[in-house]
PDB file of C-alpha atoms in Angstrom:
ATOM      1  CA  MET A   1     153.660 -14.162  84.476  1.00 50.00           C
ATOM      2  CA  GLY A   2     154.360 -12.202  81.294  1.00 61.00           C
ATOM      3  CA  ARG A   3     152.086  -9.653  79.731  1.00 73.00           C
ATOM      4  CA  VAL A   4     148.575 -10.627  78.677  1.00 77.00           C
ATOM      5  CA  PHE A   5     147.890 -10.122  75.004  1.00 84.00           C
ATOM      6  CA  ASP A   6     145.323 -10.521  72.250  1.00 92.00           C
ATOM      7  CA  LEU A   7     145.926 -13.724  70.340  1.00 93.00           C
ATOM      8  CA  LEU A   8     144.380 -14.332  66.915  1.00 96.00           C
ATOM      9  CA  ILE A   9     144.000 -18.034  66.131  1.00 95.00           C
ATOM     10  CA  VAL A  10     143.296 -18.749  62.467  1.00 97.00           C
ATOM     11  CA  ASP A  11     142.313 -22.383  61.972  1.00 95.00           C
ATOM     12  CA  ASP A  12     139.425 -24.074  60.183  1.00 94.00           C
ATOM     13  CA  ASP A  13     139.435 -26.995  62.650  1.00 91.00           C
ATOM     14  CA  PRO A  14     137.145 -26.275  65.646  1.00 90.00           C
ATOM     15  CA  GLY A  15     138.801 -29.140  67.532  1.00 87.00           C
ATOM     16  CA  GLN A  16     142.192 -27.455  67.256  1.00 87.00           C
ATOM     17  CA  LEU A  17     140.702 -24.222  68.592  1.00 88.00           C
ATOM     18  CA  ARG A  18     139.224 -26.056  71.592  1.00 89.00           C
ATOM     19  CA  ILE A  19     142.569 -27.730  72.306  1.00 89.00           C
ATOM     20  CA  LEU A  20     144.433 -24.412  72.155  1.00 88.00           C
ATOM     21  CA  GLU A  21     141.933 -22.584  74.352  1.00 88.00           C
ATOM     22  CA  SER A  22     141.825 -25.474  76.824  1.00 89.00           C
ATOM     23  CA  SER A  23     145.621 -25.598  76.929  1.00 89.00           C
ATOM     24  CA  LEU A  24     145.834 -21.873  77.634  1.00 88.00           C
ATOM     25  CA  ARG A  25     143.387 -22.273  80.537  1.00 89.00           C
ATOM     26  CA  GLU A  26     145.253 -25.317  81.848  1.00 90.00           C
ATOM     27  CA  LEU A  27     148.469 -23.283  81.865  1.00 88.00           C
ATOM     28  CA  GLY A  28     146.747 -20.384  83.616  1.00 88.00           C
ATOM     29  CA  LEU A  29     147.468 -18.037  80.710  1.00 86.00           C
ATOM     30  CA  LEU A  30     145.007 -15.173  80.504  1.00 86.00           C
ATOM     31  CA  HIS A  31     145.527 -14.217  76.870  1.00 88.00           C
ATOM     32  CA  LYS A  32     142.376 -13.071  75.086  1.00 91.00           C
ATOM     33  CA  CYS A  33     141.697 -15.456  72.195  1.00 93.00           C
ATOM     34  CA  HIS A  34     140.068 -14.326  68.977  1.00 96.00           C
ATOM     35  CA  HIS A  35     139.274 -16.905  66.315  1.00 96.00           C
ATOM     36  CA  CYS A  36     138.767 -16.893  62.566  1.00 96.00           C
ATOM     37  CA  ASP A  37     138.008 -20.101  60.705  1.00 96.00           C
ATOM     38  CA  SER A  38     139.235 -18.920  57.296  1.00 96.00           C
ATOM     39  CA  GLY A  39     141.969 -16.824  55.787  1.00 96.00           C
ATOM     40  CA  GLN A  40     139.508 -14.271  54.438  1.00 96.00           C
ATOM     41  CA  LYS A  41     137.892 -13.827  57.852  1.00 97.00           C
ATOM     42  CA  ALA A  42     141.352 -13.358  59.369  1.00 97.00           C
ATOM     43  CA  LEU A  43     142.123 -10.585  56.889  1.00 97.00           C
ATOM     44  CA  ASP A  44     138.729  -9.000  57.596  1.00 97.00           C
ATOM     45  CA  PHE A  45     139.515  -9.175  61.327  1.00 98.00           C
ATOM     46  CA  LEU A  46     142.940  -7.605  60.850  1.00 98.00           C
ATOM     47  CA  HIS A  47     141.544  -4.818  58.653  1.00 97.00           C
ATOM     48  CA  ARG A  48     138.540  -4.409  60.992  1.00 97.00           C
ATOM     49  CA  ARG A  49     136.044  -4.952  58.196  1.00 97.00           C
ATOM     50  CA  ALA A  50     132.476  -6.091  58.959  1.00 96.00           C
ATOM     51  CA  PRO A  51     131.683  -7.903  61.185  1.00 95.00           C
ATOM     52  CA  PHE A  52     134.974  -7.165  62.987  1.00 96.00           C
ATOM     53  CA  GLU A  53     134.744  -3.404  63.419  1.00 96.00           C
ATOM     54  CA  GLY A  54     136.402  -2.275  66.636  1.00 93.00           C
ATOM     55  CA  THR A  55     138.348  -5.494  67.209  1.00 94.00           C
ATOM     56  CA  PRO A  56     141.738  -5.155  68.875  1.00 94.00           C
ATOM     57  CA  ARG A  57     144.962  -5.474  66.951  1.00 94.00           C
ATOM     58  CA  PRO A  58     146.380  -8.876  67.901  1.00 94.00           C
ATOM     59  CA  HIS A  59     149.782  -9.080  69.542  1.00 91.00           C
ATOM     60  CA  LEU A  60     150.387 -12.501  67.976  1.00 92.00           C
ATOM     61  CA  ILE A  61     148.783 -14.582  65.209  1.00 96.00           C
ATOM     62  CA  LEU A  62     148.746 -18.393  65.277  1.00 96.00           C
ATOM     63  CA  LEU A  63     148.031 -19.292  61.662  1.00 97.00           C
ATOM     64  CA  ASP A  64     147.185 -22.742  60.310  1.00 96.00           C
ATOM     65  CA  PHE A  65     149.053 -23.564  57.124  1.00 95.00           C
ATOM     66  CA  ASN A  66     146.455 -25.916  55.613  1.00 92.00           C
ATOM     67  CA  MET A  67     143.075 -24.256  55.119  1.00 90.00           C
ATOM     68  CA  PRO A  68     140.556 -24.426  52.290  1.00 87.00           C
ATOM     69  CA  ASP A  69     140.053 -21.529  49.862  1.00 89.00           C
ATOM     70  CA  MET A  70     142.958 -19.372  51.054  1.00 93.00           C
ATOM     71  CA  ASP A  71     145.834 -21.256  52.640  1.00 92.00           C
ATOM     72  CA  GLY A  72     147.842 -19.891  55.543  1.00 95.00           C
ATOM     73  CA  CYS A  73     150.814 -18.986  53.368  1.00 95.00           C
ATOM     74  CA  GLU A  74     148.624 -16.640  51.289  1.00 96.00           C
ATOM     75  CA  VAL A  75     147.248 -15.022  54.450  1.00 97.00           C
ATOM     76  CA  LEU A  76     150.823 -14.642  55.690  1.00 98.00           C
ATOM     77  CA  ARG A  77     151.861 -13.078  52.374  1.00 97.00           C
ATOM     78  CA  GLN A  78     149.082 -10.493  52.624  1.00 97.00           C
ATOM     79  CA  VAL A  79     149.787  -9.703  56.275  1.00 98.00           C
ATOM     80  CA  LYS A  80     153.516  -9.249  55.734  1.00 97.00           C
ATOM     81  CA  SER A  81     153.011  -7.129  52.594  1.00 97.00           C
ATOM     82  CA  ASP A  82     150.774  -4.663  54.466  1.00 97.00           C
ATOM     83  CA  PRO A  83     152.785  -1.927  56.234  1.00 96.00           C
ATOM     84  CA  GLY A  84     150.075  -1.604  58.885  1.00 95.00           C
ATOM     85  CA  LEU A  85     150.132  -5.315  59.756  1.00 96.00           C
ATOM     86  CA  ARG A  86     153.621  -6.607  59.000  1.00 94.00           C
ATOM     87  CA  SER A  87     154.953  -5.978  62.491  1.00 93.00           C
ATOM     88  CA  ILE A  88     152.463  -8.447  64.015  1.00 94.00           C
ATOM     89  CA  PRO A  89     154.355 -11.691  64.708  1.00 93.00           C
ATOM     90  CA  VAL A  90     152.917 -14.681  62.858  1.00 96.00           C
ATOM     91  CA  VAL A  91     153.562 -18.244  64.003  1.00 96.00           C
ATOM     92  CA  MET A  92     152.644 -20.777  61.347  1.00 97.00           C
ATOM     93  CA  MET A  93     151.204 -24.040  62.670  1.00 94.00           C
ATOM     94  CA  SER A  94     150.974 -27.160  60.556  1.00 92.00           C
ATOM     95  CA  SER A  95     150.940 -30.917  60.656  1.00 88.00           C
ATOM     96  CA  SER A  96     153.244 -30.747  57.622  1.00 86.00           C
ATOM     97  CA  ARG A  97     156.963 -31.141  58.110  1.00 87.00           C
ATOM     98  CA  ALA A  98     157.626 -30.848  54.373  1.00 91.00           C
ATOM     99  CA  LEU A  99     160.641 -28.675  53.676  1.00 94.00           C
ATOM    100  CA  ARG A 100     158.832 -26.947  50.787  1.00 94.00           C
ATOM    101  CA  ASP A 101     156.038 -25.833  53.154  1.00 94.00           C
ATOM    102  CA  ILE A 102     158.466 -24.643  55.822  1.00 95.00           C
ATOM    103  CA  ASN A 103     160.564 -22.751  53.266  1.00 95.00           C
ATOM    104  CA  ALA A 104     157.467 -21.196  51.677  1.00 95.00           C
ATOM    105  CA  CYS A 105     156.409 -19.752  55.038  1.00 96.00           C
ATOM    106  CA  TYR A 106     159.828 -18.351  55.883  1.00 96.00           C
ATOM    107  CA  THR A 107     160.075 -16.898  52.379  1.00 96.00           C
ATOM    108  CA  GLU A 108     156.888 -14.978  53.200  1.00 96.00           C
ATOM    109  CA  TYR A 109     158.449 -13.756  56.482  1.00 96.00           C
ATOM    110  CA  ALA A 110     156.832 -16.054  59.028  1.00 96.00           C
ATOM    111  CA  ASN A 111     158.236 -15.353  62.471  1.00 94.00           C
ATOM    112  CA  ALA A 112     158.163 -19.081  63.264  1.00 94.00           C
ATOM    113  CA  TYR A 113     156.914 -22.387  61.874  1.00 96.00           C
ATOM    114  CA  VAL A 114     155.887 -25.070  64.354  1.00 94.00           C
ATOM    115  CA  SER A 115     154.424 -28.543  64.016  1.00 91.00           C
ATOM    116  CA  LYS A 116     150.966 -29.058  65.471  1.00 89.00           C
ATOM    117  CA  PRO A 117     151.415 -31.431  68.388  1.00 87.00           C
ATOM    118  CA  PRO A 118     149.528 -34.735  68.177  1.00 83.00           C
ATOM    119  CA  ASP A 119     148.348 -34.701  71.800  1.00 83.00           C
ATOM    120  CA  LEU A 120     147.317 -32.501  74.704  1.00 84.00           C
ATOM    121  CA  GLU A 121     150.706 -32.681  76.433  1.00 88.00           C
ATOM    122  CA  GLY A 122     152.409 -31.538  73.234  1.00 89.00           C
ATOM    123  CA  ASN A 123     149.989 -28.614  72.930  1.00 86.00           C
ATOM    124  CA  LEU A 124     150.683 -27.632  76.531  1.00 89.00           C
ATOM    125  CA  ASP A 125     154.434 -27.665  75.866  1.00 91.00           C
ATOM    126  CA  LEU A 126     154.061 -25.696  72.645  1.00 89.00           C
ATOM    127  CA  LEU A 127     151.891 -22.995  74.216  1.00 89.00           C
ATOM    128  CA  ARG A 128     154.127 -22.815  77.282  1.00 89.00           C
ATOM    129  CA  HIS A 129     157.143 -22.181  75.033  1.00 89.00           C
ATOM    130  CA  LEU A 130     155.314 -19.717  72.792  1.00 87.00           C
ATOM    131  CA  ASP A 131     154.107 -17.814  75.845  1.00 84.00           C
ATOM    132  CA  GLN A 132     157.562 -17.761  77.404  1.00 84.00           C
ATOM    133  CA  PHE A 133     159.043 -16.232  74.292  1.00 84.00           C
ATOM    134  CA  TRP A 134     156.283 -13.938  73.048  1.00 78.00           C
ATOM    135  CA  SER A 135     154.971 -12.603  76.347  1.00 74.00           C
ATOM    136  CA  HIS A 136     158.146 -12.659  78.427  1.00 67.00           C
ATOM    137  CA  CYS A 137     161.055 -12.011  76.058  1.00 64.00           C
ATOM    138  CA  GLU A 138     160.043 -10.619  72.709  1.00 57.00           C
ATOM    139  CA  LEU A 139     159.519  -6.883  72.386  1.00 54.00           C
ATOM    140  CA  VAL A 140     157.077  -5.992  69.627  1.00 54.00           C
ATOM    141  CA  PRO A 141     156.203  -2.602  68.159  1.00 54.00           C
ATOM    142  CA  ARG A 142     152.793  -1.174  69.027  1.00 53.00           C
TER     143      ARG A 142
END
C-alpha cells in the first residue's frame, strides 16, 4: 500500500462523489476524501477561508471540468497561478473527450486529464491507476 493522502474531490454531482468514495472503499484505499460541490468552494477550501479554516492541504485534487458558475478549467487556472497552490497535482475529470477541452486543461497546467468512466468497474480501474501513480510513484513537494 502506498501513502495515505488527503484527496480533494471537486464535483457538483453528488452521485459521482458517492461512486468515487465507494470505489475507494472497495479498493481498500484509506485516503481521506474532502468534497466541494463548486469551484468557488474549492478555492475557499484551498485558501482555508470560512467555513474551511484549518482544513488540510490536499495532496491531490480531482477536479470536474463541467460545473456551473465556475468551470473546472477556471478553478485550475486559479490554482496553478497561485504560488502557494500550484504544486498540488490536479487531475481533471470529464465526460468530454473534445480536443478543445483537453487542450484547454493542459494549457492551464493540468497534471492529467481523464475521462469519467461510465460504470463502477471503470471507476475502480481509474482510481486503482491514479492511486498507483500518485501514492506509490509520484513524489510531490510539501
